[in-house]
CSV table of C-alpha atoms in Angstrom, one decimal:
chain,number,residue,atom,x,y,z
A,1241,UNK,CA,-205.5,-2.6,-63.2
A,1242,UNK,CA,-204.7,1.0,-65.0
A,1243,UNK,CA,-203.7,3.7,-61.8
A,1244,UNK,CA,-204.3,7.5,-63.2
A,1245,UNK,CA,-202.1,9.5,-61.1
A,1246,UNK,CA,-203.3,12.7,-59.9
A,1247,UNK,CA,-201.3,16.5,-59.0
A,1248,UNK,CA,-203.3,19.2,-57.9
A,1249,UNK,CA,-203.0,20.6,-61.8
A,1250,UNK,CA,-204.4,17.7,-63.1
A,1251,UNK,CA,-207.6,17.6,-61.1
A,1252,UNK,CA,-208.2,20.8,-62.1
A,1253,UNK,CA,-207.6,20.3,-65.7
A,1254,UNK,CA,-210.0,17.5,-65.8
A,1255,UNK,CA,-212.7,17.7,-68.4
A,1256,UNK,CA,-215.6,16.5,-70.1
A,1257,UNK,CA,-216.1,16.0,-74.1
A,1258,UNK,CA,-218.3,13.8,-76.4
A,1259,UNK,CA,-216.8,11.6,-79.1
A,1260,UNK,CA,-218.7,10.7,-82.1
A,1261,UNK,CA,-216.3,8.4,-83.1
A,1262,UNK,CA,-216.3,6.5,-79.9
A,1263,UNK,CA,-219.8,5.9,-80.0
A,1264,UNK,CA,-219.3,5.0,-83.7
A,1265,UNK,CA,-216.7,2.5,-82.9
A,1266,UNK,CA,-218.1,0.7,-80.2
A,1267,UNK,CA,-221.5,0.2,-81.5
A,1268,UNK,CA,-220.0,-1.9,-83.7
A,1269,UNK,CA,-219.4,-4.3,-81.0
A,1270,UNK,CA,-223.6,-4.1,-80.1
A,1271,UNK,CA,-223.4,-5.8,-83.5
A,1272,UNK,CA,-221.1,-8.2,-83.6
A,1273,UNK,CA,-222.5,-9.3,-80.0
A,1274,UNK,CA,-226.0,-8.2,-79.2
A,1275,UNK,CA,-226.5,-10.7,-76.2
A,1276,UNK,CA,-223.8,-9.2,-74.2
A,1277,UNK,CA,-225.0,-5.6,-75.2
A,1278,UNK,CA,-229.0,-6.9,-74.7
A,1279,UNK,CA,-229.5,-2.7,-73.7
A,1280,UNK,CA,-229.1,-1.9,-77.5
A,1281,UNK,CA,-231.3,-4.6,-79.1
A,1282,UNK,CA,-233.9,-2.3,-80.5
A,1283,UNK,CA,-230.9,-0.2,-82.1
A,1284,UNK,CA,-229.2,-3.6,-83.4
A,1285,UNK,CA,-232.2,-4.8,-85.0
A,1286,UNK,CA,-232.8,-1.2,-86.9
A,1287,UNK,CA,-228.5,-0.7,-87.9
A,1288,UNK,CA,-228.6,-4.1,-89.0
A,1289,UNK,CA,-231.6,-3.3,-91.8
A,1290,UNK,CA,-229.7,0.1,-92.4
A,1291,UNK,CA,-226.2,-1.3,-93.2
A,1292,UNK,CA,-227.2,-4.4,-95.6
A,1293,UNK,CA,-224.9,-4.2,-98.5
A,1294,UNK,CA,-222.2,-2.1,-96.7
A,1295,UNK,CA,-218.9,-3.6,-96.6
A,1296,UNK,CA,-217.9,-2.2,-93.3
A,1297,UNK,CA,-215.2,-5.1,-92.6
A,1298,UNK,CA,-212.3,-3.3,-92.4
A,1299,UNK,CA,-213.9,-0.5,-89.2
A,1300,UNK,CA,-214.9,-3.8,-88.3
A,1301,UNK,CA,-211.6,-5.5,-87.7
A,1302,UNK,CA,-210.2,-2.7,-86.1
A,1303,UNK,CA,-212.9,-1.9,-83.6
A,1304,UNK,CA,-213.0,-5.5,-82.6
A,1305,UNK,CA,-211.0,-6.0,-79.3
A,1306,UNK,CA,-209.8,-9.5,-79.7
A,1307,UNK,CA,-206.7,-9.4,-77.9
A,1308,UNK,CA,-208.1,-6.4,-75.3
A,1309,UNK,CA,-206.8,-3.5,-77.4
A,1310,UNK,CA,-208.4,-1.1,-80.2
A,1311,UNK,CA,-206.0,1.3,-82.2
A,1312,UNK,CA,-206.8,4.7,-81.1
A,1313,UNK,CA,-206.1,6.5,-83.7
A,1314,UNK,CA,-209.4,5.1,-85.5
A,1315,UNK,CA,-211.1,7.1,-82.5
A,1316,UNK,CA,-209.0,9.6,-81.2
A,1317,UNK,CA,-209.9,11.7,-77.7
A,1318,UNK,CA,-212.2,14.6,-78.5
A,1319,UNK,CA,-209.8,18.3,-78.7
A,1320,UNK,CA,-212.8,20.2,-78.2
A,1321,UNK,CA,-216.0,19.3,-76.0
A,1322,UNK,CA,-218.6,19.2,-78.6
A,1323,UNK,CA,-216.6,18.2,-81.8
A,1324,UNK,CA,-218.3,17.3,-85.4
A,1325,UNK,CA,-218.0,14.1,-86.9
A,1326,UNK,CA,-216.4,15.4,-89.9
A,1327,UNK,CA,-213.9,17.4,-88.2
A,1328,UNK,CA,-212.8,14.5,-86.1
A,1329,UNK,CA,-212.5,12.1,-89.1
A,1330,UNK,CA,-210.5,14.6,-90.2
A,1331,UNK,CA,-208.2,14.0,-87.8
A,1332,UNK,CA,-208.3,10.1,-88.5
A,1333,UNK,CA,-207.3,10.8,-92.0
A,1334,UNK,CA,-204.4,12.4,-90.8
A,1335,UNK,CA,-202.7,10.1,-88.7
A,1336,UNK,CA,-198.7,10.0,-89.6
A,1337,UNK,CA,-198.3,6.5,-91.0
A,1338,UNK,CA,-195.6,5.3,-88.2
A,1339,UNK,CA,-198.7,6.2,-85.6
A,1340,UNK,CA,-201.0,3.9,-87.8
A,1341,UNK,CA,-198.2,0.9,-88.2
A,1342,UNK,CA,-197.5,1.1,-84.3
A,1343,UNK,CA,-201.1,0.8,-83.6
A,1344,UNK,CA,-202.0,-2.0,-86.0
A,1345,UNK,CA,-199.0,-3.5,-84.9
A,1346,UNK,CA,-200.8,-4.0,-81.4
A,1347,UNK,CA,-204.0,-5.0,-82.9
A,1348,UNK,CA,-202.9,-8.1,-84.5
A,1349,UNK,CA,-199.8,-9.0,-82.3
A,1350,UNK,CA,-199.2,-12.5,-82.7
A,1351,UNK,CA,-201.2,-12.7,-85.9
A,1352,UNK,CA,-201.1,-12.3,-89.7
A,1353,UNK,CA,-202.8,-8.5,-90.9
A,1354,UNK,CA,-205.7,-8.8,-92.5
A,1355,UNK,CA,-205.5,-8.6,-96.1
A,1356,UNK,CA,-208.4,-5.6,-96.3
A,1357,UNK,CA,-206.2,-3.9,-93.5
A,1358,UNK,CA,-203.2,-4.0,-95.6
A,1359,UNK,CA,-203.1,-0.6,-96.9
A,1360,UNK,CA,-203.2,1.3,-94.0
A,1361,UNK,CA,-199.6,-0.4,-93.5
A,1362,UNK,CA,-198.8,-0.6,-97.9
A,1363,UNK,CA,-199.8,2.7,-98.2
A,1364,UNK,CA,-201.2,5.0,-95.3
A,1365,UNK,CA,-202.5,8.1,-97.2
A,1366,UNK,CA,-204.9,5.4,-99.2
A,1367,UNK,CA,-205.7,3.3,-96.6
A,1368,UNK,CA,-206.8,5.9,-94.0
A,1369,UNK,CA,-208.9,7.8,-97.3
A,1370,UNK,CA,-210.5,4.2,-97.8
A,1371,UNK,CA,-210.8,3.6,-93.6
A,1372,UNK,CA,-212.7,7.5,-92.8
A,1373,UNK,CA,-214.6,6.6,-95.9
A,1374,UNK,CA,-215.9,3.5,-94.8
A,1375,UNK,CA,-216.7,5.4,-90.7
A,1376,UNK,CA,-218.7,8.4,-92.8
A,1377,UNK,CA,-221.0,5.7,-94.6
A,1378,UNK,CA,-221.6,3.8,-91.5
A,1379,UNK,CA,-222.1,6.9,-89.5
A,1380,UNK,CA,-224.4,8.1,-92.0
A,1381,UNK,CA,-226.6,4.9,-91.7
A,1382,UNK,CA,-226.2,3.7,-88.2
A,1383,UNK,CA,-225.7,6.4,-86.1
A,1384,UNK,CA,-227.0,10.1,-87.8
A,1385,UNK,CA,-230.6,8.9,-87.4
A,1386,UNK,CA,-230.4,8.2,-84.0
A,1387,UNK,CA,-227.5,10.4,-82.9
A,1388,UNK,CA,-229.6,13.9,-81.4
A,1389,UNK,CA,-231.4,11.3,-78.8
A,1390,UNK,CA,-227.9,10.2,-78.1
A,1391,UNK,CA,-225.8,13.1,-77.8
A,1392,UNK,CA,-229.1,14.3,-75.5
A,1393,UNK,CA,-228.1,11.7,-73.3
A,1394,UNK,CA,-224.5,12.3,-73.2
A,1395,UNK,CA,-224.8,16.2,-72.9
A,1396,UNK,CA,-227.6,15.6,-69.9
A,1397,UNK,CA,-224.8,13.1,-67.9
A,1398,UNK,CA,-222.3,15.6,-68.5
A,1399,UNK,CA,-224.5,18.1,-67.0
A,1400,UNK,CA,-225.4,15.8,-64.2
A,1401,UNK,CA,-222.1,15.2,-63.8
A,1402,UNK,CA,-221.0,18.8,-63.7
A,1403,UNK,CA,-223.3,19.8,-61.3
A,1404,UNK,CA,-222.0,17.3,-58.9
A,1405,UNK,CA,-218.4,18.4,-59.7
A,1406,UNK,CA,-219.8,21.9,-58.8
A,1407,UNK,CA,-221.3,20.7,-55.3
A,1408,UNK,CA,-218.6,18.0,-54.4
A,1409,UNK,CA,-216.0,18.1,-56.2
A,1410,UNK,CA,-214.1,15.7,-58.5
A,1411,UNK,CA,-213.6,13.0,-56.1
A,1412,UNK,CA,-217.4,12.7,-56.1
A,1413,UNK,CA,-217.6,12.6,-59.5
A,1414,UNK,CA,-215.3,10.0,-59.8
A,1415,UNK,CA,-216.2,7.6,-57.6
A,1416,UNK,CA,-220.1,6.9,-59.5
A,1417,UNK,CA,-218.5,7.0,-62.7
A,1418,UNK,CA,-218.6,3.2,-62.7
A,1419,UNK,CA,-218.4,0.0,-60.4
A,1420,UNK,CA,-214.7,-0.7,-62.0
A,1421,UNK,CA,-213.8,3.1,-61.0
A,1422,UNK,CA,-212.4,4.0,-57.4
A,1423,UNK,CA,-210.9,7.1,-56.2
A,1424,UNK,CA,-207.8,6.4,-53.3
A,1425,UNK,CA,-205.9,8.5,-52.6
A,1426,UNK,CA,-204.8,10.7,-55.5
A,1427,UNK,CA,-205.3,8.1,-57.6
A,1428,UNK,CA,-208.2,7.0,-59.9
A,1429,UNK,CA,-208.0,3.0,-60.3
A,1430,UNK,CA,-210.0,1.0,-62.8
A,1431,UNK,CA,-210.1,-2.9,-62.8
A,1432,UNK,CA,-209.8,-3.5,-66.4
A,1433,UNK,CA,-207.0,-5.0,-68.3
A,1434,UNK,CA,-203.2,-5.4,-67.3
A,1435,UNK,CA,-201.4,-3.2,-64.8
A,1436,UNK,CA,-200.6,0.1,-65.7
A,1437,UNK,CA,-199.6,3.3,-63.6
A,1438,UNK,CA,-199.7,6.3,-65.6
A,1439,UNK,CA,-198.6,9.7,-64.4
A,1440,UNK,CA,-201.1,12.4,-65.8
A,1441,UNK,CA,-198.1,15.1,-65.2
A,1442,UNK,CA,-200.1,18.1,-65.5
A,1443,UNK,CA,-202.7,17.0,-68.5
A,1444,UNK,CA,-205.5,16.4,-66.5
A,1445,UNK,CA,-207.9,13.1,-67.9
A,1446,UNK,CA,-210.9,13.2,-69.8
A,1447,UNK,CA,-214.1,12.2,-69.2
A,1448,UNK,CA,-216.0,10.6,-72.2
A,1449,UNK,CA,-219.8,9.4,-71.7
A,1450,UNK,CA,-220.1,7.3,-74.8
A,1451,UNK,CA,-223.6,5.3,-74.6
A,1452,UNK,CA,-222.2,2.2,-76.9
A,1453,UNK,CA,-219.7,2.0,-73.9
A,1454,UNK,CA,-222.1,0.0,-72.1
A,1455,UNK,CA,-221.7,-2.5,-69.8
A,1456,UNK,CA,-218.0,-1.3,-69.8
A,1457,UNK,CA,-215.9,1.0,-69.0
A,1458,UNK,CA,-212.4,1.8,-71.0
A,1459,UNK,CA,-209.5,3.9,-70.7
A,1460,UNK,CA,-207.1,5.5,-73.0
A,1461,UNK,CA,-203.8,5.5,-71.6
A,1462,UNK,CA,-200.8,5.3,-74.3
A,1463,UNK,CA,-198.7,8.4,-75.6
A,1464,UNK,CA,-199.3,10.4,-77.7
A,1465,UNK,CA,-203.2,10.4,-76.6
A,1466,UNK,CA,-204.6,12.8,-74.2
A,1467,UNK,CA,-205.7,10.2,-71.2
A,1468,UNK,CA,-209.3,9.5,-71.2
A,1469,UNK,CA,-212.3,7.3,-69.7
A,1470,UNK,CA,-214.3,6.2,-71.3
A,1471,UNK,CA,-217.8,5.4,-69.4
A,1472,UNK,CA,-221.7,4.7,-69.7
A,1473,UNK,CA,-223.5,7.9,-69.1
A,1474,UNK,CA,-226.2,7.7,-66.4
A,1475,UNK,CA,-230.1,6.8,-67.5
A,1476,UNK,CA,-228.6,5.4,-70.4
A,1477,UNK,CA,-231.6,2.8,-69.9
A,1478,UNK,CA,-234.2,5.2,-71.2
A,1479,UNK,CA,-232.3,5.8,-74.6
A,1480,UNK,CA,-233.8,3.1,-76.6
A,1481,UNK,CA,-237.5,3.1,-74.8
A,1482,UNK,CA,-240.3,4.5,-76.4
A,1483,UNK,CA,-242.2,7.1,-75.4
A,1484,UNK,CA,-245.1,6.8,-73.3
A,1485,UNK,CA,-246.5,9.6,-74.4
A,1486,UNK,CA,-249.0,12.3,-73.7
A,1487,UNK,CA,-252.8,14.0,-74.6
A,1488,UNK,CA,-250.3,16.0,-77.0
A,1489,UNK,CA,-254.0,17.8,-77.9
A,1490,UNK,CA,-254.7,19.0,-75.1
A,1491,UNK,CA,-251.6,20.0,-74.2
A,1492,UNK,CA,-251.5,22.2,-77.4
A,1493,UNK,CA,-255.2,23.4,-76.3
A,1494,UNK,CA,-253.3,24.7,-72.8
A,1495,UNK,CA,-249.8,26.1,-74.4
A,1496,UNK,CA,-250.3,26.2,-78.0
A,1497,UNK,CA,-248.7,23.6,-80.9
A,1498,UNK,CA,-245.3,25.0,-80.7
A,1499,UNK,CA,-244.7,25.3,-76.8
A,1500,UNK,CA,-246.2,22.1,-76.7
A,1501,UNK,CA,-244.2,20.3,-79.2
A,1502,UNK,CA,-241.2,21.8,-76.9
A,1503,UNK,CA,-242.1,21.0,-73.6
A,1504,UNK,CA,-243.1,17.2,-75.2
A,1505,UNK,CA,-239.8,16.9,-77.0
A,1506,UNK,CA,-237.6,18.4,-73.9
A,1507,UNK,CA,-237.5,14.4,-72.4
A,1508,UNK,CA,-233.9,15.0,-72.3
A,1509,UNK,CA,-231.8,18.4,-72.3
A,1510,UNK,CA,-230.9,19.8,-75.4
A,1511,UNK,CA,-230.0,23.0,-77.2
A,1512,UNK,CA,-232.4,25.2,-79.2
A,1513,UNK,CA,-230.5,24.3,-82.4
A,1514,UNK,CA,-231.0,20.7,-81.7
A,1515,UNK,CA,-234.7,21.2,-81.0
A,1516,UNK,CA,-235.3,23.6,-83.6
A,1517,UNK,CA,-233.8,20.5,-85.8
A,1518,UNK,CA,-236.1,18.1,-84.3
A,1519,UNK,CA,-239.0,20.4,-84.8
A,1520,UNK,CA,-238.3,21.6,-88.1
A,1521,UNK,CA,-238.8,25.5,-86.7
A,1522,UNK,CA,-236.5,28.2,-86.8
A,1523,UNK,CA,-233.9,28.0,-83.9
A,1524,UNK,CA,-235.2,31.9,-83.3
A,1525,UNK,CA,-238.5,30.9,-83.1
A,1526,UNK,CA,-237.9,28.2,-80.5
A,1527,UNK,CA,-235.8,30.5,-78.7
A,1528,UNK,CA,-238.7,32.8,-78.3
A,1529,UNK,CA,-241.1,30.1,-77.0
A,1530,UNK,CA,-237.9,28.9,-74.4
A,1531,UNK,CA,-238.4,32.1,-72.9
A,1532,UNK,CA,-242.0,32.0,-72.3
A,1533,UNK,CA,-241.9,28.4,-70.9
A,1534,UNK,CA,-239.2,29.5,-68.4
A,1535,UNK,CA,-241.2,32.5,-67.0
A,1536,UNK,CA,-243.8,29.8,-67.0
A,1537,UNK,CA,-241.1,27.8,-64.7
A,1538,UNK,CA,-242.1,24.9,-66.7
A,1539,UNK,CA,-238.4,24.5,-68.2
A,1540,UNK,CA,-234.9,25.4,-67.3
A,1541,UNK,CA,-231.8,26.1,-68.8
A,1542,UNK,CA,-227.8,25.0,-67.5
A,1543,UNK,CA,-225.0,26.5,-69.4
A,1544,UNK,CA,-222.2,23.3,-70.3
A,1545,UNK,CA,-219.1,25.5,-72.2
A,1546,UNK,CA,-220.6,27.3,-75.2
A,1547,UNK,CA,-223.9,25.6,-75.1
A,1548,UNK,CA,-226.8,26.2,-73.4
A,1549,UNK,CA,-228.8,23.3,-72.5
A,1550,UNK,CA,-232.5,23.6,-71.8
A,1551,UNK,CA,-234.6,20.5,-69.4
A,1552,UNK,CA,-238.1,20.0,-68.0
A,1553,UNK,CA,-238.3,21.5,-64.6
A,1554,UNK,CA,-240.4,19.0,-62.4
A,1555,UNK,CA,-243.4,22.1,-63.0
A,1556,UNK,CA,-243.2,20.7,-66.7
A,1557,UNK,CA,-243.1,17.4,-65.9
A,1558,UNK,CA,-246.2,17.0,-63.6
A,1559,UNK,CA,-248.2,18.7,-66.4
A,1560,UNK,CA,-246.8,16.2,-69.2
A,1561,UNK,CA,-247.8,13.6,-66.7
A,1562,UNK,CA,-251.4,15.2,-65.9
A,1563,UNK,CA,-252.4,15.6,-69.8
């Protein structure tokens, strides 16, 4: 069992971010086991079509958890809440060698290195090139098509998740992050793996929804690493089903094409640059019609940091459901 250890400091230093990368990592392991990650089928059965002819063996080796640990450093916690997937592989890429050794060291305790993995140990600077090489391709073909309806999910459980923070406080939050998660006190248990008490001393932990994450629930607990958890965000069951739909036509007949297409799209929250991106309108042009369909009261918007997020109010909802 890993014990977080909680001050007063770090409960009010705890956070939320999303991770690219550890969505990226752990989808790998829908793939190499779809039965025991049966919520992802329909995405398994697209990646697989999408990555024939990749060689993605080497992410694959290190993402697989065969003796219970992954190297960080291929995923590292987020620095900032919403970071880009370029700017954290960034980071990967520069990893100082002795990091990298340590943590491959761990991976394959008791075992020979791989001989693709090699490199990262022979020579780091080419090895991690080759390693945030191989994550950019994958990314690019098995999680960019699908990652706005994912980070929709993530960025409505943080908001969930905020809002109960707001009205009870972090204990609250804490305690439905997971069945493996209890809060006693001042300190944050999580049946998984061997023991571990680790003292937060002032850094606070972060909160990661990562949707691959499912069934499970992980935690990041070694040094240098900002301590994270790593959970399932709530509803994570609707991320993969299709939509049911609605008269689309007459809806447009009511609000017109674009405030329909809006209201239709809005199934989860999102920003107006990610609907303006789903749309293919101009983010001020979706702005605009945001406003109207909030004096309408038919949507709502929640600030989360910088962003502003923007969700169907139940108003909106009953009238997708009546048309």
């Amino acid at each position: 069992m890993i014990r977080f250890r909680f001050g007063h400091e770090d409960l009010v230093r705890t956070r939320f971010a999303i991770s690219p990368l550890f969505d990226l990592t752990w989808s790998t392991d829908a793939l190499r086991d779809p039965a025991h990650h049966s919520l992802h089928l329909p995405w398994v059965r697209a990646a697989q079509q999408r990555l024939e002819g990749l060689d993605y063996s080497l992410l694959d080796l290190l993402a697989t958890s065969g003796n219970g640990y992954v190297p960080d450093f291929i995923a590292p916690p987020p620095s900032t809440p919403l970071p880009d997937l370029e700017d954290e592989l960034a980071r990967v890429r520069a990893t100082p060698p002795e990091r990298v050794a340590i943590e491959i060291g761990w991976r394959f305790r008791g075992g020979p290195v791989p001989e693709v993995v090699r490199p990262l140990l022979d020579d780091p600077e080419r090895g991690l090139d080759e390693l945030t090489r191989v994550m950019a391709e994958y990314a690019e073909r098995a999680i960019a098509p699908w990652w706005t309806q994912i980070r929709a999910a993530l960025e409505a459980d943080i908001v969930h998740r905020a809002r109960r923070l707001t009205a009870g406080g972090a204990i609250e939050v804490f305690d439905e992050l997971h069945p493996n998660v209890h809060w006693r006190d001042g300190t944050l248990e999580v049946d998984r793996g061997p023991a571990h008490d680790v003292d937060l001393g002032g850094r606070g932990l972060l909160l990661v929804p990562a949707a691959f994450a499912w069934p499970e629930v992980f935690a990041m607990i070694d040094e240098p690493w900002q301590p994270a958890l790593i959970y399932t965000p709530v509803g994570i069951g609707m991320l993969w089903a299709p939509d049911e739909g609605c008269d689309l036509e007459a809806l447009e007949a009511l609000l017109g094409r674009r405030r329909a297409g809006i209201l239709a799209t809005l199934g989860s929250p999102a920003t107006t640059t990610d609907l303006a991106r789903r749309l293919g309108a101009s983010a001020a042009g979706v702005n605009e019609h945001l406003g109207i369909l909030r004096r309408a009261g038919l949507v709502r918007a929640a600030r989360d940091g910088r962003h502003v997020l923007y969700e169907r109010t139940p108003m909106g909802d009953a009238l997708l459901r009546e048309t």
